[in-house]
Coordinates of C-alpha atoms in Angstrom, one line a residue:
M1 CA -40.8 -87.7 65.5
W2 CA -42.5 -84.5 66.3
R3 CA -45.7 -83.8 64.6
L4 CA -47.9 -80.8 64.8
P5 CA -51.2 -81.5 66.3
A6 CA -54.0 -81.3 63.7
R7 CA -56.6 -79.6 65.9
G8 CA -56.2 -75.8 66.0
A9 CA -53.5 -75.6 63.5
E10 CA -55.2 -73.1 61.2
A11 CA -56.0 -70.9 64.2
V12 CA -52.4 -70.8 65.3
A13 CA -51.2 -69.9 61.8
D14 CA -53.4 -66.7 61.9
L15 CA -51.8 -65.4 65.2
K16 CA -49.1 -62.9 65.4
G17 CA -46.5 -61.8 67.9
A18 CA -46.6 -62.9 71.5
D19 CA -49.9 -64.7 70.9
W20 CA -48.3 -67.0 68.4
Y21 CA -45.6 -68.1 70.8
H22 CA -48.2 -68.7 73.5
A23 CA -50.2 -70.9 71.1
Q24 CA -47.1 -72.7 69.9
W25 CA -46.1 -73.5 73.5
A26 CA -49.7 -74.8 74.2
E27 CA -49.6 -77.0 71.2
W28 CA -46.0 -78.4 71.3
I29 CA -45.0 -78.3 74.9
A30 CA -48.1 -78.1 77.2
C31 CA -50.3 -80.6 75.4
D32 CA -51.2 -83.8 77.2
R33 CA -48.4 -85.8 75.6
G34 CA -45.9 -82.9 75.4
P35 CA -42.6 -82.5 77.4
L36 CA -44.3 -80.4 80.2
P37 CA -48.1 -80.9 80.1
G38 CA -50.3 -78.1 81.6
S39 CA -47.4 -75.5 81.6
H40 CA -47.5 -72.0 80.3
L41 CA -45.4 -68.9 79.7
A42 CA -45.6 -66.0 82.1
G43 CA -44.2 -62.4 81.7
L44 CA -43.3 -63.0 78.0
S45 CA -41.5 -60.0 76.3
L46 CA -40.7 -59.9 72.7
D47 CA -38.7 -57.7 70.3
D48 CA -37.1 -58.1 67.0
D49 CA -34.0 -59.8 68.5
K50 CA -35.1 -61.6 71.6
L51 CA -37.9 -63.5 73.4
A52 CA -37.8 -63.8 77.2
A53 CA -40.4 -65.5 79.5
I54 CA -40.9 -67.5 82.6
I55 CA -41.8 -71.2 82.2
V56 CA -44.4 -72.1 84.9
S57 CA -45.0 -75.8 85.6
T58 CA -48.4 -76.7 87.0
T59 CA -47.4 -80.3 87.9
A60 CA -44.7 -82.0 90.0
K61 CA -42.4 -81.9 87.0
A62 CA -39.7 -79.3 87.2
A63 CA -39.9 -76.5 84.7
V64 CA -36.2 -76.8 83.7
T65 CA -36.7 -80.3 82.4
V66 CA -37.9 -78.9 79.1
E67 CA -35.3 -79.6 76.4
Q68 CA -34.1 -76.9 74.1
D69 CA -34.8 -79.1 71.1
A70 CA -38.5 -79.2 71.8
V71 CA -38.7 -75.4 72.1
S72 CA -36.6 -75.0 69.0
I73 CA -39.2 -77.1 67.1
A74 CA -42.0 -75.2 68.5
F75 CA -40.6 -71.7 67.9
K76 CA -38.9 -72.7 64.6
V77 CA -35.4 -71.5 65.6
P78 CA -32.1 -73.3 65.9
P79 CA -31.6 -75.3 69.1
R80 CA -28.6 -73.1 70.1
A81 CA -30.9 -70.1 70.0
V82 CA -32.8 -71.5 73.0
N83 CA -31.6 -71.2 76.6
I84 CA -33.5 -72.7 79.5
Y85 CA -32.2 -72.4 83.1
R86 CA -33.2 -71.8 86.7
P87 CA -31.6 -69.2 88.9
D88 CA -30.7 -70.2 92.5
D89 CA -33.5 -68.0 93.9
M90 CA -36.2 -69.4 91.6
P91 CA -38.5 -72.3 92.8
A92 CA -38.4 -75.6 90.9
N93 CA -41.8 -75.1 89.2
R94 CA -40.3 -72.1 87.3
A95 CA -37.5 -71.6 84.9
K96 CA -36.2 -68.8 82.6
L97 CA -36.6 -69.0 78.9
T98 CA -34.6 -66.9 76.5
V99 CA -34.8 -67.3 72.6
R100 CA -32.5 -65.5 70.2
L101 CA -34.8 -64.7 67.3
R102 CA -32.4 -63.1 64.9
A103 CA -29.8 -65.7 63.9
L104 CA -27.4 -66.2 61.0
T105 CA -28.0 -69.1 58.7
T106 CA -26.0 -72.3 59.1
A107 CA -24.0 -71.4 55.9
D108 CA -23.0 -68.0 57.3
L109 CA -21.7 -69.4 60.7
D110 CA -18.5 -71.4 61.3
E111 CA -19.7 -73.7 64.1
S112 CA -16.0 -74.5 64.9
D113 CA -15.4 -70.8 65.6
L114 CA -16.6 -70.7 69.3
P115 CA -16.1 -66.9 69.7
A116 CA -18.3 -66.2 66.7
V117 CA -21.0 -68.8 67.7
W118 CA -20.9 -67.1 71.2
E119 CA -21.3 -63.6 69.7
E120 CA -24.3 -64.7 67.7
Y121 CA -26.2 -66.8 70.4
N122 CA -24.8 -64.9 73.4
P123 CA -26.9 -65.9 76.5
Y124 CA -25.3 -63.3 78.7
P125 CA -25.5 -59.8 76.9
G126 CA -22.2 -58.1 77.0
S127 CA -20.1 -61.2 77.7
E128 CA -17.2 -62.3 75.5
L129 CA -15.9 -65.8 74.7
Y130 CA -12.1 -65.8 74.0
D131 CA -8.9 -67.8 74.1
A132 CA -10.4 -71.0 72.7
Q133 CA -7.8 -73.7 72.3
S134 CA -7.6 -77.5 72.1
T135 CA -6.4 -79.4 75.2
E136 CA -5.3 -83.0 76.0
H137 CA -8.9 -84.0 77.0
G138 CA -10.8 -81.8 74.7
R139 CA -10.9 -78.0 74.5
S140 CA -11.0 -74.9 76.7
F141 CA -12.0 -71.3 76.5
K142 CA -12.6 -68.3 78.7
I143 CA -15.7 -66.1 79.2
R144 CA -15.4 -62.5 80.3
M145 CA -18.6 -61.1 81.9
P146 CA -19.7 -57.4 81.5
R147 CA -19.0 -55.0 84.2
K148 CA -22.7 -54.5 84.8
G149 CA -25.6 -56.9 84.4
S150 CA -24.7 -60.6 84.6
S151 CA -22.0 -61.7 87.0
V152 CA -19.9 -65.0 87.2
A153 CA -22.5 -66.2 89.8
D154 CA -25.1 -66.3 87.0
V155 CA -23.1 -68.5 84.8
Q156 CA -24.3 -72.1 84.5
A157 CA -22.8 -75.0 82.5
R158 CA -26.3 -75.9 81.2
V159 CA -26.7 -72.4 79.5
I160 CA -23.2 -72.6 77.9
A161 CA -23.9 -76.1 76.5
Q162 CA -27.2 -74.8 75.1
A163 CA -25.7 -71.7 73.5
L164 CA -22.8 -73.6 71.9
D165 CA -25.2 -76.5 70.9
L166 CA -22.7 -79.1 72.3
N167 CA -23.2 -82.7 71.1
G168 CA -24.3 -85.5 73.3
E169 CA -26.9 -86.0 76.0
E170 CA -24.4 -85.5 78.8
A171 CA -22.8 -82.4 77.4
V172 CA -23.3 -80.5 80.7
E173 CA -21.3 -83.1 82.6
R174 CA -18.4 -82.5 80.2
L175 CA -18.1 -78.9 81.2
H176 CA -16.0 -77.8 84.1
L177 CA -16.2 -74.2 85.3
R178 CA -13.4 -72.5 87.3
M179 CA -13.7 -68.8 88.3
L180 CA -10.5 -66.9 87.5
D181 CA -11.5 -63.5 89.1
A182 CA -14.7 -61.5 89.6
R183 CA -15.4 -61.2 85.9
R184 CA -13.6 -64.2 84.2
I185 CA -14.4 -67.9 84.0
E186 CA -12.4 -70.6 82.5
V187 CA -14.5 -73.4 80.9
N188 CA -13.0 -76.8 80.0
E189 CA -14.9 -79.2 77.9
M190 CA -13.5 -82.7 78.5
T191 CA -14.6 -85.4 76.1
T192 CA -12.7 -87.8 78.4
N193 CA -12.6 -87.4 82.1
P194 CA -9.0 -87.6 83.3
L195 CA -10.2 -89.0 86.7
Q196 CA -12.0 -92.0 85.3
G197 CA -8.9 -94.1 85.7
G198 CA -8.8 -93.6 89.4
V199 CA -6.1 -92.2 91.7
P200 CA -4.0 -94.8 93.6
L201 CA -2.9 -94.3 97.2
D202 CA 0.4 -92.4 97.5
L203 CA 1.8 -92.6 101.0
D204 CA 4.3 -89.8 100.5
A205 CA 1.5 -87.4 99.4
L206 CA -0.1 -88.1 102.9
T207 CA 2.8 -86.5 104.7
M208 CA 1.8 -83.3 106.1
D209 CA 3.7 -80.2 104.8
E210 CA 4.8 -77.2 106.9
E211 CA 1.4 -75.5 106.3
G212 CA -0.5 -78.5 107.6
Y213 CA -1.8 -79.7 104.2
I214 CA -1.8 -83.3 102.9
T215 CA -2.7 -84.5 99.3
V216 CA -5.8 -86.8 99.3
G217 CA -6.3 -87.2 95.5
R218 CA -6.1 -85.3 92.2
D219 CA -8.4 -82.7 90.7
I220 CA -10.0 -82.6 87.2
Y221 CA -7.1 -80.2 86.0
G222 CA -4.4 -82.6 87.1
N223 CA -3.5 -80.7 90.3
P224 CA -3.0 -82.2 93.8
A225 CA -6.2 -82.2 95.8
K226 CA -5.2 -80.6 99.3
W227 CA -6.8 -81.2 102.6
R228 CA -5.7 -79.3 105.8
L229 CA -5.2 -81.1 109.0
L230 CA -3.6 -78.2 111.0
K231 CA -3.3 -74.5 110.6
F232 CA 0.1 -73.3 111.8
D233 CA 1.0 -69.9 113.2
P234 CA 4.8 -69.3 113.5
K235 CA 4.3 -66.0 115.4
R236 CA 3.7 -68.1 118.6
R237 CA 5.9 -71.0 119.4
G238 CA 6.6 -73.7 122.0
L239 CA 9.8 -73.7 123.9
S240 CA 11.2 -76.2 121.4
G241 CA 10.7 -73.5 118.7
A242 CA 7.7 -75.5 117.0
A243 CA 5.0 -73.2 115.6
S244 CA 1.6 -73.0 117.2
A245 CA -1.2 -74.8 115.5
S246 CA -5.0 -75.0 115.5
A247 CA -7.1 -78.0 114.3
V248 CA -9.1 -77.8 111.3
H249 CA -12.7 -79.0 111.2
A250 CA -14.2 -80.8 108.2
F251 CA -17.7 -81.6 106.6
G252 CA -18.6 -83.9 103.9
S253 CA -21.8 -85.2 102.3
G254 CA -22.6 -88.0 99.8
T255 CA -25.0 -90.9 99.3
T256 CA -24.2 -94.5 100.0
G257 CA -21.6 -95.8 97.6
A258 CA -20.4 -92.3 96.5
G259 CA -16.9 -92.9 98.1
K260 CA -17.0 -90.9 101.3
T261 CA -15.4 -93.8 103.1
S262 CA -12.4 -93.8 100.5
L263 CA -11.6 -90.2 101.5
E264 CA -12.1 -90.9 105.2
E265 CA -9.7 -93.9 105.0
D266 CA -7.2 -91.7 103.3
L267 CA -7.4 -89.3 106.2
Q268 CA -7.1 -92.1 108.7
V269 CA -3.9 -93.3 107.1
A270 CA -2.6 -89.7 107.0
Q271 CA -3.5 -89.1 110.7
R272 CA -1.7 -92.2 111.8
K273 CA 1.2 -91.4 109.7
N274 CA 1.5 -87.8 111.0
G275 CA 1.0 -88.7 114.7
F276 CA -2.6 -88.0 115.3
V277 CA -4.9 -89.6 117.8
S278 CA -8.0 -90.9 115.9
W279 CA -11.4 -91.4 117.3
L280 CA -14.3 -92.4 115.1
A281 CA -18.0 -93.0 115.6
D282 CA -19.7 -95.0 112.8
G283 CA -23.5 -94.5 112.2
K284 CA -23.6 -97.6 110.2
G285 CA -23.0 -99.8 113.2
G286 CA -19.3 -100.3 112.4
A287 CA -20.0 -102.0 109.1
G288 CA -18.2 -99.2 107.2
Y289 CA -14.9 -99.6 109.1
A290 CA -14.7 -103.2 110.2
P291 CA -11.1 -103.5 109.1
W292 CA -10.2 -100.6 111.2
L293 CA -11.4 -102.1 114.6
P294 CA -7.8 -102.6 115.9
E295 CA -6.3 -99.7 114.0
L296 CA -8.0 -96.7 115.7
D297 CA -7.5 -95.5 119.2
W298 CA -11.3 -95.6 119.7
L299 CA -14.1 -96.8 117.4
L300 CA -17.7 -96.5 118.5
K301 CA -20.6 -98.2 116.6
S302 CA -23.7 -97.0 118.3
P303 CA -25.3 -93.5 118.6
Y304 CA -25.0 -93.7 122.4
G305 CA -21.3 -94.4 122.0
A306 CA -21.0 -91.4 119.6
M307 CA -22.4 -89.2 122.4
L308 CA -20.0 -90.6 124.9
M309 CA -17.2 -90.0 122.4
G310 CA -18.1 -86.3 122.1
Q311 CA -18.2 -85.9 125.9
A312 CA -14.8 -87.5 126.3
A313 CA -13.4 -85.3 123.6
N314 CA -14.6 -82.3 125.6
A315 CA -13.1 -83.5 128.8
V316 CA -9.7 -84.1 127.1
S317 CA -10.0 -80.6 125.6
E318 CA -10.6 -79.0 129.0
H319 CA -7.7 -80.9 130.5
R320 CA -5.4 -79.7 127.7
Y321 CA -6.4 -76.2 128.3
A322 CA -5.8 -76.4 132.0
E323 CA -2.3 -77.9 131.4
Q324 CA -1.4 -75.4 128.6
M325 CA -2.1 -72.6 131.1
K326 CA 0.9 -73.7 133.1
L327 CA 3.3 -73.9 130.2
Q328 CA 5.8 -71.4 128.8
W329 CA 6.1 -70.2 125.2
L330 CA 8.1 -67.9 122.9
D331 CA 6.6 -64.9 121.2
A332 CA 7.6 -63.5 117.8
D333 CA 10.6 -61.7 119.3
G334 CA 11.9 -64.7 121.2
F335 CA 10.8 -63.7 124.7
T336 CA 9.7 -66.4 127.0
E337 CA 6.2 -65.9 128.4
N338 CA 4.1 -67.8 131.0
G339 CA 0.7 -69.2 130.4
R340 CA 0.1 -70.7 127.0
S341 CA -3.2 -70.4 125.4
F342 CA -2.6 -72.3 122.1
F343 CA -1.7 -75.7 121.0
V344 CA 1.7 -77.0 119.9
P345 CA 1.9 -80.5 118.4
G346 CA 3.8 -82.8 120.7
E347 CA 4.3 -80.2 123.5
P348 CA 3.0 -82.3 125.4
F349 CA 0.0 -83.5 123.6
A350 CA -0.6 -85.2 120.2
P351 CA -3.0 -83.6 117.7
M352 CA -6.4 -85.4 117.7
A353 CA -9.4 -85.9 115.3
A354 CA -12.8 -87.0 116.2
T355 CA -15.0 -88.2 113.3
W356 CA -18.8 -88.8 113.3
D357 CA -19.7 -90.7 110.1
E358 CA -23.4 -90.9 109.0
F359 CA -24.1 -88.1 111.7
N360 CA -27.6 -87.4 110.4
E361 CA -28.6 -90.9 111.1
M362 CA -27.5 -90.6 114.7
I363 CA -29.7 -87.6 115.0
L364 CA -32.7 -88.3 112.7
K365 CA -33.3 -92.0 113.2
N366 CA -34.9 -91.3 116.6
P367 CA -35.0 -87.6 117.3
Q368 CA -36.5 -88.2 120.7
A369 CA -33.8 -90.6 121.9
D370 CA -31.9 -89.7 125.1
H371 CA -28.6 -89.5 123.3
V372 CA -29.5 -86.8 120.7
K373 CA -29.3 -83.6 122.7
P374 CA -26.2 -84.5 124.6
L375 CA -24.6 -85.7 121.3
L376 CA -25.4 -82.4 119.6
R377 CA -24.1 -80.4 122.6
S378 CA -20.9 -82.3 122.8
V379 CA -20.1 -82.1 119.2
S380 CA -21.0 -78.4 119.2
S381 CA -18.6 -77.9 122.1
V382 CA -15.8 -79.8 120.3
G383 CA -16.3 -77.5 117.3
R384 CA -16.4 -74.3 119.2
L385 CA -13.8 -74.8 122.0
S386 CA -11.3 -77.5 121.0
R387 CA -9.4 -76.1 118.0
A388 CA -6.8 -74.4 120.3
A389 CA -6.5 -77.7 122.1
G390 CA -5.4 -79.5 118.9
I391 CA -8.8 -81.4 118.5
S392 CA -10.8 -81.3 115.3
A393 CA -14.3 -82.5 114.4
R394 CA -15.1 -84.2 111.2
I395 CA -18.7 -84.8 110.2
W396 CA -20.2 -86.9 107.3
V397 CA -23.8 -86.9 106.3
Q398 CA -25.9 -88.2 103.3
I399 CA -28.0 -85.2 102.6
P400 CA -26.1 -82.4 100.7
N401 CA -26.8 -79.8 103.3
L402 CA -26.3 -79.2 107.1
D403 CA -30.1 -78.8 107.7
S404 CA -30.2 -82.5 108.1
I405 CA -28.5 -82.4 111.6
G406 CA -31.4 -80.6 113.2
S407 CA -32.4 -77.0 114.1
D408 CA -31.6 -76.4 117.8
A409 CA -28.9 -74.1 119.1
S410 CA -26.2 -76.8 119.1
A411 CA -27.0 -77.8 115.6
N412 CA -26.7 -74.2 114.5
A413 CA -23.3 -73.9 116.2
I414 CA -22.1 -77.2 114.4
R415 CA -23.3 -75.7 111.1
D416 CA -21.3 -72.4 111.8
M417 CA -18.0 -74.2 112.7
L418 CA -18.1 -76.6 109.9
Q419 CA -18.2 -73.8 107.3
S420 CA -14.7 -72.7 108.3
G421 CA -12.8 -75.9 107.5
N422 CA -12.5 -78.6 104.7
I423 CA -15.6 -79.3 102.7
A424 CA -16.2 -82.4 100.4
L425 CA -19.3 -82.9 98.4
F426 CA -19.9 -86.3 96.9
R427 CA -22.6 -87.6 94.5
T428 CA -26.1 -87.4 96.1
A429 CA -29.4 -89.1 95.3
R430 CA -30.8 -85.7 94.6
A431 CA -30.0 -83.3 91.8
D432 CA -29.7 -80.1 93.8
V433 CA -26.2 -80.6 95.0
D434 CA -25.7 -76.8 94.3
L435 CA -28.4 -75.8 96.8
M436 CA -26.6 -76.2 100.1
S437 CA -27.0 -74.3 103.3
L438 CA -23.2 -73.7 103.7
G439 CA -23.3 -70.0 104.5
S440 CA -20.2 -68.1 103.3
R441 CA -18.9 -71.4 101.7
T442 CA -21.7 -71.7 99.3
P443 CA -20.3 -72.4 95.8
E444 CA -19.6 -69.3 93.7
M445 CA -21.2 -71.0 90.7
R446 CA -23.8 -73.7 90.3
L447 CA -22.3 -77.2 90.6
T448 CA -23.3 -79.8 88.0
P449 CA -24.6 -83.0 89.8
L450 CA -22.0 -85.8 89.7
P451 CA -22.8 -88.7 87.4
E452 CA -23.0 -92.3 88.8
R453 CA -20.8 -93.5 85.9
F454 CA -18.1 -92.2 83.7
P455 CA -18.5 -92.2 79.9
D456 CA -16.5 -95.4 79.7
G457 CA -19.0 -97.1 82.1
S458 CA -16.9 -97.2 85.2
E459 CA -18.3 -96.1 88.5
T460 CA -17.4 -92.7 89.9
G461 CA -16.8 -93.8 93.5
G462 CA -14.5 -91.3 95.3
L463 CA -15.5 -88.5 92.9
C464 CA -16.4 -85.3 94.7
Y465 CA -16.3 -81.5 94.7
L466 CA -13.5 -80.3 97.0
A467 CA -13.7 -76.7 98.3
D468 CA -10.6 -74.3 98.6
G469 CA -10.3 -71.8 101.3
K470 CA -13.2 -69.8 100.0
A471 CA -16.1 -70.9 97.8
Q472 CA -14.3 -72.5 94.8
Y473 CA -15.4 -76.1 94.4
T474 CA -13.4 -78.3 92.0
Q475 CA -14.1 -81.7 90.8
T476 CA -11.7 -84.2 92.5
R477 CA -11.2 -87.9 93.0
A478 CA -9.9 -89.3 96.3
M479 CA -7.1 -91.8 96.3
F480 CA -8.1 -95.3 96.6
H481 CA -6.6 -98.5 98.1
T482 CA -8.2 -101.9 98.5
N483 CA -6.9 -102.3 102.1
P484 CA -5.9 -98.9 103.6
A485 CA -6.2 -100.3 107.2
R486 CA -3.2 -102.6 106.3
I487 CA -1.3 -99.6 105.0
A488 CA -2.0 -97.7 108.3
R489 CA -0.7 -100.6 110.3
Q490 CA 2.8 -99.9 109.5
F491 CA 2.8 -96.6 111.5
P492 CA 2.5 -96.5 115.4
L493 CA -1.0 -96.3 116.8
H494 CA -1.3 -93.1 118.9
S495 CA -3.5 -92.7 122.0
I496 CA -4.2 -90.0 124.5
S497 CA -2.0 -89.9 127.5
Q498 CA -2.8 -91.5 130.8
Q499 CA -3.3 -88.2 132.4
E500 CA -5.8 -87.2 129.7
A501 CA -7.7 -90.4 130.1
D502 CA -7.8 -89.9 134.0
A503 CA -9.0 -86.3 133.5
A504 CA -11.8 -87.7 131.2
C505 CA -12.7 -90.2 133.9
Q506 CA -13.0 -87.5 136.5
A507 CA -15.2 -85.4 134.2
G508 CA -17.8 -88.2 133.7
P509 CA -18.5 -91.7 132.6
A510 CA -17.4 -91.0 129.1
G511 CA -13.8 -91.3 130.2
L512 CA -14.5 -94.7 131.7
A513 CA -16.0 -95.8 128.5
Y514 CA -12.7 -94.9 126.8
L515 CA -10.6 -96.8 129.3
R516 CA -12.7 -100.0 128.9
R517 CA -12.9 -99.8 125.2
E518 CA -11.1 -103.1 124.6
E519 CA -14.0 -104.8 126.4
Y520 CA -16.5 -103.9 123.8
R521 CA -14.4 -103.2 120.7
H522 CA -15.6 -106.3 118.9
L523 CA -19.2 -106.2 120.0
D524 CA -22.0 -105.2 117.5
A525 CA -23.7 -101.8 117.8
A526 CA -26.7 -103.2 120.0
D527 CA -24.3 -105.0 122.4
E528 CA -22.0 -102.1 122.6
E529 CA -24.9 -99.7 123.6
T530 CA -26.1 -102.2 126.2
F531 CA -22.6 -102.5 127.6
L532 CA -22.1 -98.6 127.7
R533 CA -25.5 -98.0 129.3
E534 CA -24.8 -100.5 132.0
L535 CA -21.4 -98.9 132.5
V536 CA -22.8 -95.4 132.9
A537 CA -25.6 -96.6 135.2
K538 CA -23.1 -98.4 137.5
D539 CA -20.9 -95.3 137.5
G540 CA -23.8 -93.2 138.4
E541 CA -24.7 -95.4 141.4
K542 CA -21.1 -95.3 142.6
G543 CA -21.2 -91.5 142.3
K544 CA -24.3 -91.2 144.4
K545 CA -22.6 -93.2 147.1
R546 CA -19.6 -90.9 147.0
T547 CA -21.8 -87.8 147.0
T548 CA -21.9 -85.7 150.3
V549 CA -25.5 -84.9 151.0
I550 CA -25.9 -81.3 152.3
D551 CA -29.1 -80.8 154.3
T552 CA -30.4 -77.1 153.5
K553 CA -33.4 -77.3 155.6
P554 CA -33.6 -75.1 158.8
P555 CA -32.1 -76.7 161.8
A556 CA -34.2 -77.8 164.7
A557 CA -34.7 -75.5 167.6
A558 CA -31.7 -75.4 169.9
P559 CA -32.3 -76.5 173.6
E560 CA -32.6 -73.8 176.2
A561 CA -29.5 -75.0 178.0
E562 CA -26.4 -72.9 177.4
V563 CA -24.0 -74.3 174.8
E564 CA -20.6 -73.2 173.7
D565 CA -20.1 -71.2 170.5
D566 CA -18.3 -74.1 168.8
D567 CA -21.4 -76.2 169.1
L568 CA -23.5 -73.5 167.4
D569 CA -21.1 -73.8 164.3
E570 CA -22.0 -77.4 164.0
I571 CA -25.7 -76.9 163.7
A572 CA -25.7 -73.6 161.7
P573 CA -26.9 -74.1 158.1
P574 CA -24.2 -73.7 155.4
S575 CA -24.1 -70.3 153.6
R576 CA -25.2 -69.9 150.0
S577 CA -21.6 -69.5 149.0
A578 CA -20.7 -72.8 150.7
L579 CA -23.6 -74.5 148.9
V580 CA -22.5 -73.2 145.6
W581 CA -18.8 -74.1 146.1
H582 CA -19.5 -77.6 147.1
A583 CA -21.9 -78.0 144.2
V584 CA -19.1 -77.0 141.8
Y585 CA -16.7 -79.3 143.6
G586 CA -19.2 -82.1 143.0
G587 CA -19.2 -81.6 139.3
A588 CA -21.9 -78.8 138.5
R589 CA -20.3 -76.6 135.9
R590 CA -23.1 -74.0 135.0
N591 CA -25.3 -71.8 137.0
K592 CA -28.4 -73.8 135.9
Q593 CA -26.9 -77.0 137.1
I594 CA -25.8 -75.5 140.3
A595 CA -29.3 -74.0 141.0
E596 CA -30.8 -77.5 140.4
V597 CA -28.3 -79.2 142.8
T598 CA -28.7 -76.6 145.6
D599 CA -32.3 -75.6 145.2
L600 CA -31.2 -71.9 145.1
K601 CA -32.7 -69.2 143.0
P602 CA -30.7 -68.5 139.8
T603 CA -30.1 -65.0 140.9
N604 CA -28.6 -66.2 144.2
V605 CA -26.4 -68.7 142.4
A606 CA -25.2 -65.9 140.1
N607 CA -24.3 -63.7 143.0
A608 CA -22.6 -66.4 144.9
T609 CA -20.4 -67.6 141.9
A610 CA -19.4 -64.0 141.1
R611 CA -18.4 -63.5 144.8
L612 CA -16.4 -66.7 145.0
E613 CA -14.7 -65.8 141.7
R614 CA -13.6 -62.5 143.2
L615 CA -12.3 -64.3 146.3
G616 CA -10.3 -66.7 144.1
K617 CA -12.3 -69.8 145.2
L618 CA -13.8 -70.4 141.8
T619 CA -12.4 -69.9 138.3
K620 CA -14.3 -69.9 135.0
K621 CA -13.0 -71.8 131.9
Q622 CA -14.9 -71.8 128.7
R623 CA -18.1 -70.7 130.6
D624 CA -17.8 -73.6 133.0
W625 CA -17.1 -73.1 136.8
H626 CA -14.2 -75.0 138.5
T627 CA -12.9 -74.8 142.0
A628 CA -9.6 -72.9 142.4
E629 CA -8.9 -73.1 146.1
P630 CA -10.4 -74.9 149.1
L631 CA -13.3 -73.2 150.8
D632 CA -12.5 -71.1 153.8
T633 CA -15.6 -71.0 155.7
E634 CA -14.3 -68.4 158.2
S635 CA -13.9 -65.8 155.4
I636 CA -17.2 -66.6 153.6
S637 CA -20.3 -66.0 155.6
A638 CA -22.9 -65.0 152.9

């Protein structure tokens, strides 16, 4: 029960205007045992119709935690006349307060008439509530925002619940907002959540359609929840007439137990059914995908293995590009062209998806570990360069923004590429699910944090916000099955070709780690890492034995005796171009690496690579140098 503090009551009664509201706030809200001790109102403006102010919290408690009931008692107004909310650009220690001072009496207002209630307690001046109607799960209505002033981005479920004085402590969670256009919003109040019964796994829904979509669940409005695996372009086709396709990346976040694995397992079943090669690195040491050990082409359990998986995916991508350049294709008019720069599923490679689960743990658990930077670089490269090779990247993290993966150049590139694909946001341990660094994919409207349980007491596992192609996020529940690995087993297990595996081996030890995956498939994360490190070390020793050492020091002085010109050729130091060509042949791909191998200055390396490219001896693929023709020492003397 609220009781007016005895001390200072007479003094408060004598105050007028803004001073009276400041005093009431201090006595009811900011007192030692009040809802927000030590707080105060700033920038208070007052007229006959409305009060507006900024709530300033001086403690660690967020300003928006003040309940509208407390303010209504302090200011002696109906609860629905009070609106408390925090815009996206306002810090947590502040919140906006608006109070409608001129209000009809309860007898004069029909509370069931939502348009009339909205008109009287309108929190967005100039807005209109219309088309109120009953639905199967509650009621719905639309809000039209004014042409100037407030926009749809300003609308919050909390403000609507306050203005309409909706019943229940969890009223905000019952409201679901959907933007119809730049000025209109549809609001659905659902007394029972249609998703609380769960969504069973539907194998037919996991068949990819002609646009590359599969159905992974159902949204709050009863519509299929779509997820895109491939993006097709019929304007460019393979010789069989099949349309070209590019892979679609994906990003998701959610705390432990929120249901990320349920969606990932749906995707794994879909990938196997639709002919994808599936690689997965589990940041939980394999515990999250133990039943999938024999059902995936490659499953890694250690952060070091996750790094090798990224490097192998890059090697496969480079091989695919090199092979696609030799293939013919059909343009939109049916003409046959040489040199294909795009991916066609099955001609000759299968689409492929590489998943990194708990990616932030691989990065942040030990930021100084030797695998961190190579892991970021390899995943960044997959994201930037592999879509046209039919290889997609999918990343799962626990913190609801991409800042958790670091801040170097590779991490920034990962953030950029993940904003263009599928996005799923599950329940988090924090309340700021709406404050995400997702760039152009930031939600149009503030998202309500997902509850841990439904109103009937059941858990909300698999409940998430799924993004459409733009910035509309809809509450969705992923399909669930108690043993999806068994379901996937009825479809063929797809692997990369032997040529792709050989190309990965030639590019580095990551390919060898792939070929020997059966030897450590059932080891735990620690033993797997030990095995892989020993494998890489042994491969490095063999590589050193195979390396041809080029002595770049000046030769010893020749004897005074006359010698033939052929003998002079043998003791002459190799040219800079020869050093650079042999360095590229030995595996150096960038100018910096070539400079380190040859001890040449970067400018000399740049001049040599440019000259060798003009002569057709080197070729550049995705910023990496490769040898194109054998070195002709007679034609290269510089």
